[in-house]
Tab-separated table of C-alpha atoms in Angstrom:
chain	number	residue	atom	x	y	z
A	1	UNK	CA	-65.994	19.841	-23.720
A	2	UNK	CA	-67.471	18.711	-20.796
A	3	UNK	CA	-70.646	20.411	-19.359
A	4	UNK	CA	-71.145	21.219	-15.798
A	5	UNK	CA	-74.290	21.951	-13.824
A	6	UNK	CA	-73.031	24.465	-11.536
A	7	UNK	CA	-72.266	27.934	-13.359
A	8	UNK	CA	-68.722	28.541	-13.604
A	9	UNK	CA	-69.227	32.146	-11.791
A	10	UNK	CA	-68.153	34.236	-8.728
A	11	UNK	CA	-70.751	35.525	-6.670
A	12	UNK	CA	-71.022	39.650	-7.065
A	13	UNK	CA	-68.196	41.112	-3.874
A	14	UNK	CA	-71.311	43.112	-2.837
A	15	UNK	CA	-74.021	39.456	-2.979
A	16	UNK	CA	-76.127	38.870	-0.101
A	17	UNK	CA	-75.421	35.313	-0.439
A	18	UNK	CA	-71.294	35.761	-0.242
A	19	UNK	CA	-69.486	36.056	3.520
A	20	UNK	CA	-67.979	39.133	4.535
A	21	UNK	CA	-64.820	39.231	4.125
A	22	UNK	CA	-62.743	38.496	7.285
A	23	UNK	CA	-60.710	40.929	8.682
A	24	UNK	CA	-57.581	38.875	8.505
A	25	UNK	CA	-54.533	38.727	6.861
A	26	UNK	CA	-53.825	34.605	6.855
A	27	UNK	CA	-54.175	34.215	3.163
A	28	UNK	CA	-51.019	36.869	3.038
A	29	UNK	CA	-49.190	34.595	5.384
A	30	UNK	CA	-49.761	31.356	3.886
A	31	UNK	CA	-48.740	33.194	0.698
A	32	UNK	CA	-45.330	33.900	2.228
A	33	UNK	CA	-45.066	30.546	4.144
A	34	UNK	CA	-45.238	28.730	1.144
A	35	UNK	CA	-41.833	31.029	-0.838
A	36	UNK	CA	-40.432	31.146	2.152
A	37	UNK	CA	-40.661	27.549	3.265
A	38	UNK	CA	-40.329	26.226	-0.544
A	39	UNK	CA	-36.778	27.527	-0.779
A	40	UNK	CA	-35.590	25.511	2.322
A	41	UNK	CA	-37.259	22.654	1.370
A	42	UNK	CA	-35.718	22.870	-1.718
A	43	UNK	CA	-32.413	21.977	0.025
A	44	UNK	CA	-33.453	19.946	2.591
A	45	UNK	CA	-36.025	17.471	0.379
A	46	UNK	CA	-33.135	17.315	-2.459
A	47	UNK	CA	-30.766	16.920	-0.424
A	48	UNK	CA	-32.345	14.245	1.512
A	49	UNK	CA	-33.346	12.263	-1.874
A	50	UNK	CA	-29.769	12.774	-2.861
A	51	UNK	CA	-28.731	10.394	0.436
A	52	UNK	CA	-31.744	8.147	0.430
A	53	UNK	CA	-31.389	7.334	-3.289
A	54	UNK	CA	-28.033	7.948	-4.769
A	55	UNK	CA	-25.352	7.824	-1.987
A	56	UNK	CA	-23.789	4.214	-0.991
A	57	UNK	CA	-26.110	2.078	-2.740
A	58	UNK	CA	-28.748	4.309	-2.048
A	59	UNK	CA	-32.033	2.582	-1.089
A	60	UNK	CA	-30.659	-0.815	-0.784
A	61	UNK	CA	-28.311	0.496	2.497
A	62	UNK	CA	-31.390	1.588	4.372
A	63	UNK	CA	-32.585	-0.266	7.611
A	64	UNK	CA	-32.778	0.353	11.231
A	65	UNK	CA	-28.821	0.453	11.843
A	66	UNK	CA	-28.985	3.184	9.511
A	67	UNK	CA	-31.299	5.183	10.377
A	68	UNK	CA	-29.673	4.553	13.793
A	69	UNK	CA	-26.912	5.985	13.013
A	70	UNK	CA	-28.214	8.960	11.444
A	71	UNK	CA	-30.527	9.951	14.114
A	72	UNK	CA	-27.327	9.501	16.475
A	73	UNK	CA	-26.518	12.975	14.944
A	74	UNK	CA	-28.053	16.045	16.209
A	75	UNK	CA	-27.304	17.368	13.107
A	76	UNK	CA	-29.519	15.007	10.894
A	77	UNK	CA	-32.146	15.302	14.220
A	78	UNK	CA	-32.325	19.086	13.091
A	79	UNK	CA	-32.608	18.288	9.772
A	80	UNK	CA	-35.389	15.517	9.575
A	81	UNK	CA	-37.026	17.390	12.180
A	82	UNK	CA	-37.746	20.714	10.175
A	83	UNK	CA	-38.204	19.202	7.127
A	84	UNK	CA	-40.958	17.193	8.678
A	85	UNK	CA	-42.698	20.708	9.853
A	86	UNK	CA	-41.877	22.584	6.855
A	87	UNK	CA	-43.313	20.179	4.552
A	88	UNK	CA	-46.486	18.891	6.167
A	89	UNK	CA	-47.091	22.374	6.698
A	90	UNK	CA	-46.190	23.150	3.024
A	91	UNK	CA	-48.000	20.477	1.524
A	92	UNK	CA	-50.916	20.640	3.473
A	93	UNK	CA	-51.200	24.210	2.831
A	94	UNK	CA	-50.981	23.478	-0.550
A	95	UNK	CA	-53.755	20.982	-0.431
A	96	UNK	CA	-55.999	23.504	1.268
A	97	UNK	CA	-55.793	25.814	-1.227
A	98	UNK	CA	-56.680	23.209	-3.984
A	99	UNK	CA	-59.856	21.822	-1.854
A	100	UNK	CA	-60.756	25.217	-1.859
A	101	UNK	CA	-61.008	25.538	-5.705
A	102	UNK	CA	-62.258	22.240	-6.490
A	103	UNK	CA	-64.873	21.960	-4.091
A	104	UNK	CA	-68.370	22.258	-5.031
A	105	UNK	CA	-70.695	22.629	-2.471
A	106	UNK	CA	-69.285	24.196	1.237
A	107	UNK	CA	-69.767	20.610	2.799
A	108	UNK	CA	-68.024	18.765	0.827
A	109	UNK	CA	-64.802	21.329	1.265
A	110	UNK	CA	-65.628	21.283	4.975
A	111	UNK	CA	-64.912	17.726	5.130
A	112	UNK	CA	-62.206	17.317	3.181
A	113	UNK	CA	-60.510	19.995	4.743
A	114	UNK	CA	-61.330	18.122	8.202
A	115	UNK	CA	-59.591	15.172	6.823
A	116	UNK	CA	-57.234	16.749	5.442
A	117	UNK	CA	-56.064	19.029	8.838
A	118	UNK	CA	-56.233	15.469	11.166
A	119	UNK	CA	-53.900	13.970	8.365
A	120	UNK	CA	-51.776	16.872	8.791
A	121	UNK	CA	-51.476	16.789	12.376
A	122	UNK	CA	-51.057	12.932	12.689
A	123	UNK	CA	-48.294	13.244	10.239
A	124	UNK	CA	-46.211	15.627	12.234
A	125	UNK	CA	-46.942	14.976	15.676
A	126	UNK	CA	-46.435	10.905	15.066
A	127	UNK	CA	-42.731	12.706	12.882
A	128	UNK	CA	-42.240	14.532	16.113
A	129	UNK	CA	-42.746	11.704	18.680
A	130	UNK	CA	-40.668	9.462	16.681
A	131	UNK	CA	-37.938	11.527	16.607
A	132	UNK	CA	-37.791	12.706	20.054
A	133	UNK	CA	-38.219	9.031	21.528
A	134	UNK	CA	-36.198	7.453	19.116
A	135	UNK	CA	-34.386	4.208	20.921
A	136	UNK	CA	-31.221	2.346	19.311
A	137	UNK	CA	-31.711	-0.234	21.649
A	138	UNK	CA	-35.701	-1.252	21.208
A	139	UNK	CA	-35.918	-5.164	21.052
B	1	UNK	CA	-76.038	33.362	-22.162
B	2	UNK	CA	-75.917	35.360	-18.346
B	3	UNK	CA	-74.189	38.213	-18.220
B	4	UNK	CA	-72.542	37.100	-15.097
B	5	UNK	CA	-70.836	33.623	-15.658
B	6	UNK	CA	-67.234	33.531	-17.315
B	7	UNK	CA	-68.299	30.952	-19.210
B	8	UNK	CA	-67.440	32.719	-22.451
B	9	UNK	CA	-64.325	29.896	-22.804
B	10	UNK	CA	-65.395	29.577	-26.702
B	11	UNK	CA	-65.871	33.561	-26.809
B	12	UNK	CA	-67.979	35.448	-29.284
B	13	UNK	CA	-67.086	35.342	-33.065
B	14	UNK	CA	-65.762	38.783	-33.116
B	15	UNK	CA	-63.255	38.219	-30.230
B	16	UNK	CA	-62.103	34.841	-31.884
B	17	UNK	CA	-61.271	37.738	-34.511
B	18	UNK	CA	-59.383	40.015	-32.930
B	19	UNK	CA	-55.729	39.866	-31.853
B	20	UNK	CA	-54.859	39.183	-28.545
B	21	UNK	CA	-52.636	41.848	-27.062
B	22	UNK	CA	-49.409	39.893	-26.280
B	23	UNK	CA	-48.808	38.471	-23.117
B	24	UNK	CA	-51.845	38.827	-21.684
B	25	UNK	CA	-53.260	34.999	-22.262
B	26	UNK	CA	-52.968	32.988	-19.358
B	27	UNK	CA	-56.094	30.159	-20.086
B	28	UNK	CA	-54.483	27.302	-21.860
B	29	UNK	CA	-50.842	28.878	-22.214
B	30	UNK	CA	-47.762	27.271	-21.773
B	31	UNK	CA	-47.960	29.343	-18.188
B	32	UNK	CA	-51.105	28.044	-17.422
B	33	UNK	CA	-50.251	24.267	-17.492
B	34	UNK	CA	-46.834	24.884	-15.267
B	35	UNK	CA	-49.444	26.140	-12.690
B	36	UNK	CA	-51.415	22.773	-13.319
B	37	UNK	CA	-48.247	20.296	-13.261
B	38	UNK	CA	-47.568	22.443	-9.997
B	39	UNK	CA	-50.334	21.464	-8.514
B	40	UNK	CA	-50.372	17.745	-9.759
B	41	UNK	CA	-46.593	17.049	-8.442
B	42	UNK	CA	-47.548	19.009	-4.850
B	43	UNK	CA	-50.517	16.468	-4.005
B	44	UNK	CA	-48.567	13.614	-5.731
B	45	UNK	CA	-45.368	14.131	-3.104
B	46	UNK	CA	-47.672	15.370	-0.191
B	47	UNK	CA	-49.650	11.928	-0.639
B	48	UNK	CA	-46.198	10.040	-0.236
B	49	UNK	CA	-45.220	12.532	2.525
B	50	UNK	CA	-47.801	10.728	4.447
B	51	UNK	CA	-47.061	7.120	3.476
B	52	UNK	CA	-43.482	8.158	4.428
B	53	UNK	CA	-43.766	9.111	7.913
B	54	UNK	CA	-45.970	6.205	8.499
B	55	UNK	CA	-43.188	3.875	7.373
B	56	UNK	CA	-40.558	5.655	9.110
B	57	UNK	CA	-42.377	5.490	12.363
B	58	UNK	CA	-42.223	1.765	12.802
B	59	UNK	CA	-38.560	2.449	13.998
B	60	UNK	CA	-40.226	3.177	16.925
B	61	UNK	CA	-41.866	-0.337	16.628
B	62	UNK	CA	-39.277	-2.461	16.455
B	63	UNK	CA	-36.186	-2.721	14.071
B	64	UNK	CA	-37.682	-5.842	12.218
B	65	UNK	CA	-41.459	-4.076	11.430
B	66	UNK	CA	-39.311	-1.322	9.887
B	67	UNK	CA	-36.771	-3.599	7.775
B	68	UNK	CA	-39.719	-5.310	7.074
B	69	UNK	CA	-41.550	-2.764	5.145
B	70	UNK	CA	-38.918	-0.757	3.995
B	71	UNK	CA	-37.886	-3.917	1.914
B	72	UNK	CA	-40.708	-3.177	-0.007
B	73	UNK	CA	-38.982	0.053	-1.412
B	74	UNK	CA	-36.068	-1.672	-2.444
B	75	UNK	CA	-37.464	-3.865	-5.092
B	76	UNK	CA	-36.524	-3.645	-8.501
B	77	UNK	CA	-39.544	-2.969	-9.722
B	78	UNK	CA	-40.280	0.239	-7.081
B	79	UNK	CA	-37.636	2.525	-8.869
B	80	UNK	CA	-40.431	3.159	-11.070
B	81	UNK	CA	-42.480	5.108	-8.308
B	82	UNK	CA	-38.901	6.460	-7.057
B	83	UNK	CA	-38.127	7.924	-9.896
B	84	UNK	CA	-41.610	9.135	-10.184
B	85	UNK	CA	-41.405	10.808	-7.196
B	86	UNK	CA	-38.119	12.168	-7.700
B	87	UNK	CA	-39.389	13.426	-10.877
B	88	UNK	CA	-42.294	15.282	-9.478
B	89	UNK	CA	-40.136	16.659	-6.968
B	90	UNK	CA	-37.560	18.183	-9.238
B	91	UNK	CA	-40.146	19.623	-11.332
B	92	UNK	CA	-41.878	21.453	-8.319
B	93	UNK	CA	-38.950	22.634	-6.869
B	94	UNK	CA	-37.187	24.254	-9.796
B	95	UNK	CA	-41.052	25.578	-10.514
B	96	UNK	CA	-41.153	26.736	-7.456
B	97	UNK	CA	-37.843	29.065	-8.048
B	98	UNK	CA	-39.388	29.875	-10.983
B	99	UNK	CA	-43.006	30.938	-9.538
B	100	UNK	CA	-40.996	33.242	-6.819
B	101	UNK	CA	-38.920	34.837	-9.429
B	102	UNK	CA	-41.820	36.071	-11.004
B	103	UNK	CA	-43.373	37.682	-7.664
B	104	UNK	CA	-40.443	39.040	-6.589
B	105	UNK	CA	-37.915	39.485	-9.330
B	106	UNK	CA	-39.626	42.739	-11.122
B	107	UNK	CA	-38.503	41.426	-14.722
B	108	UNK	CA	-40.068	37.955	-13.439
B	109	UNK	CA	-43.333	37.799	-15.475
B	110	UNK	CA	-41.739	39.078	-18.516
B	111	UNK	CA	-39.299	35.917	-18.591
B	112	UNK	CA	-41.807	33.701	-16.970
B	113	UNK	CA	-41.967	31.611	-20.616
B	114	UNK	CA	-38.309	31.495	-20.986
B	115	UNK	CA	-37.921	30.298	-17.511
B	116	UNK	CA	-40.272	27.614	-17.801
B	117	UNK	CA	-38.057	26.342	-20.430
B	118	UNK	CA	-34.812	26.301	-17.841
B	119	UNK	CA	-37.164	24.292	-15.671
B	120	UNK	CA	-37.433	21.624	-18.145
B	121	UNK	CA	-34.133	21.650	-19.283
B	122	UNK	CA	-32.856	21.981	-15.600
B	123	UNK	CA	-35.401	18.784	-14.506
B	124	UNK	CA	-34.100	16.869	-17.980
B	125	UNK	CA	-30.461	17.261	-17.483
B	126	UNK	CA	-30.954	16.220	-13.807
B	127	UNK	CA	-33.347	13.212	-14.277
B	128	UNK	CA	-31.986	11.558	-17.386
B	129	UNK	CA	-28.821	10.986	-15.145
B	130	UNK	CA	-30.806	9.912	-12.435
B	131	UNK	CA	-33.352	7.701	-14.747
B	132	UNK	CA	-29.842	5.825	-16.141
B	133	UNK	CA	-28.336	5.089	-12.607
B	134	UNK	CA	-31.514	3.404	-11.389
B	135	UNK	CA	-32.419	1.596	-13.869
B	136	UNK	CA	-28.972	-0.046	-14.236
B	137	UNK	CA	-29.013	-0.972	-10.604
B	138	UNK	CA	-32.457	-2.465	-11.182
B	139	UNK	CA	-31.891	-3.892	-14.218
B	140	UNK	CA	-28.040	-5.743	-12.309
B	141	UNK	CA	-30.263	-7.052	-9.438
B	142	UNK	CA	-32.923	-8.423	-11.412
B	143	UNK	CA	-31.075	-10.405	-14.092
B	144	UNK	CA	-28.021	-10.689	-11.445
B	145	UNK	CA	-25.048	-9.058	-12.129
């Protein structure tokens, strides 16, 4: 068993040393964001793999024509679009909950969580972008 | 040993004795390492989430960056990470059914063991499919076919 220097413990609710607790109900809402967004994902990720991998030769048949030809589709627009939201939203969600209860000391989760949020937010604004200014015709 | 901190894992002599009251262990139960594969498979796919949409992105480069790079995935040898990734995603999603059945569904926690095991059945019957048409594409394209 490995030994650890910290004690495995959680501070007394009433410990001078522990935050108040903030009036706020955003650890309900993630709580539901993450059922409610895991069962559309659950279509839209599977379903996506299902193309990408399986479908017509599956990876092999991917390349810009493709994709331009998907994305000539408002339908597959929609598609990529909210499963780009609802899983960098998901997943980082899900990542801030496990920096939470791996971290040791408050800076170290501060950071992480820092790189963590600007990872978050390149991902899905540089997804949005891309999407919206999408060109079939770029040299 | 403090009062306070749960380290206790080991317990004292006369709990080791006692019976557990049935299902009420959650440390090192079946349960308990779903939660932990959960969590394993999440980072795993978030991590290629963001490798993804960097790829993807260089359609807005130019069409040869992007055929360029998505070559890369269409190596043989990458249907090892594919499937990996496939794999991890399978398993959190049916999980993840599983985990909201037993918040919502009232009978939910008492069939959360029997669940798990329609999880891994489910994630079996679907990747051992999956795992076979891969590989034989790999396997034609490297040896030519």
């Amino acid at each position: 068993m490995t030994t650890t220097e910290a004690p495995l413990s959680v501070d007394k609710p009433r410990s001078s040393t522990r935050p108040a607790a903030r009036r706020s109900n955003f650890e309900l809402y993630s709580w539901i964001f993450m059922r409610l967004s895991g069962v559309v994902l659950l279509f839209l990720v599977l379903g996506h793999m299902l193309i990408m991998l399986f479908l017509d030769g599956g990876v092999h048949r991917i390349n810009f024509a493709f994709v331009a030809g998907r994305w000539a589709s408002p339908f597959w627009q929609v598609w990529d679009l909210v499963m780009l939201w609802l899983a960098g939203l998901h997943g980082g969600n899900g990542l801030r909950t496990v920096i939470n209860d791996y971290s040791r000391s408050d800076r170290t989760r501060f950071w992480l969580k820092m790189l963590l949020y600007c990872s978050i937010v390149l991902i899905v604004v540089l997804g949005t972008y891309v999407l919206f200014t999408f060109d079939p015709n770029i040299s | 040993m403090a009062s306070t901190t749960a380290t206790a894992a080991e317990g004292t002599p006369r709990e080791a004795v006692r019976p557990r009251a049935k299902g009420t262990l959650y440390r090192g139960d079946l349960g308990m390492w779903s939660w932990v594969a959960h969590r394993i498979t999440g980072v795993l796919t978030f991590f290629f989430l963001f490798v993804h949409v960097l790829d993807t992105a260089l359609v807005r480069v130019s069409p040869n960056a992007y055929d360029t790079v998505i070559n890369t995935y269409k190596h043989p040898l990458m249907i090892v990470f594919e499937l990996g990734l496939l794999a991890a995603v399978l398993f959190h999603a049916f999980n993840g059914i599983r985990v909201m059945l037993v918040d919502f569904w009232s009978e939910g926690p008492r069939f959360q063991r029997p669940m798990l095991w329609t999880v891994l059945v489910l994630w079996l019957v679907l990747i051992i499919p999956a795992a076979i048409s891969m590989i034989t594409r790999a396997v034609t394209e490297l040896f030519g076919g």
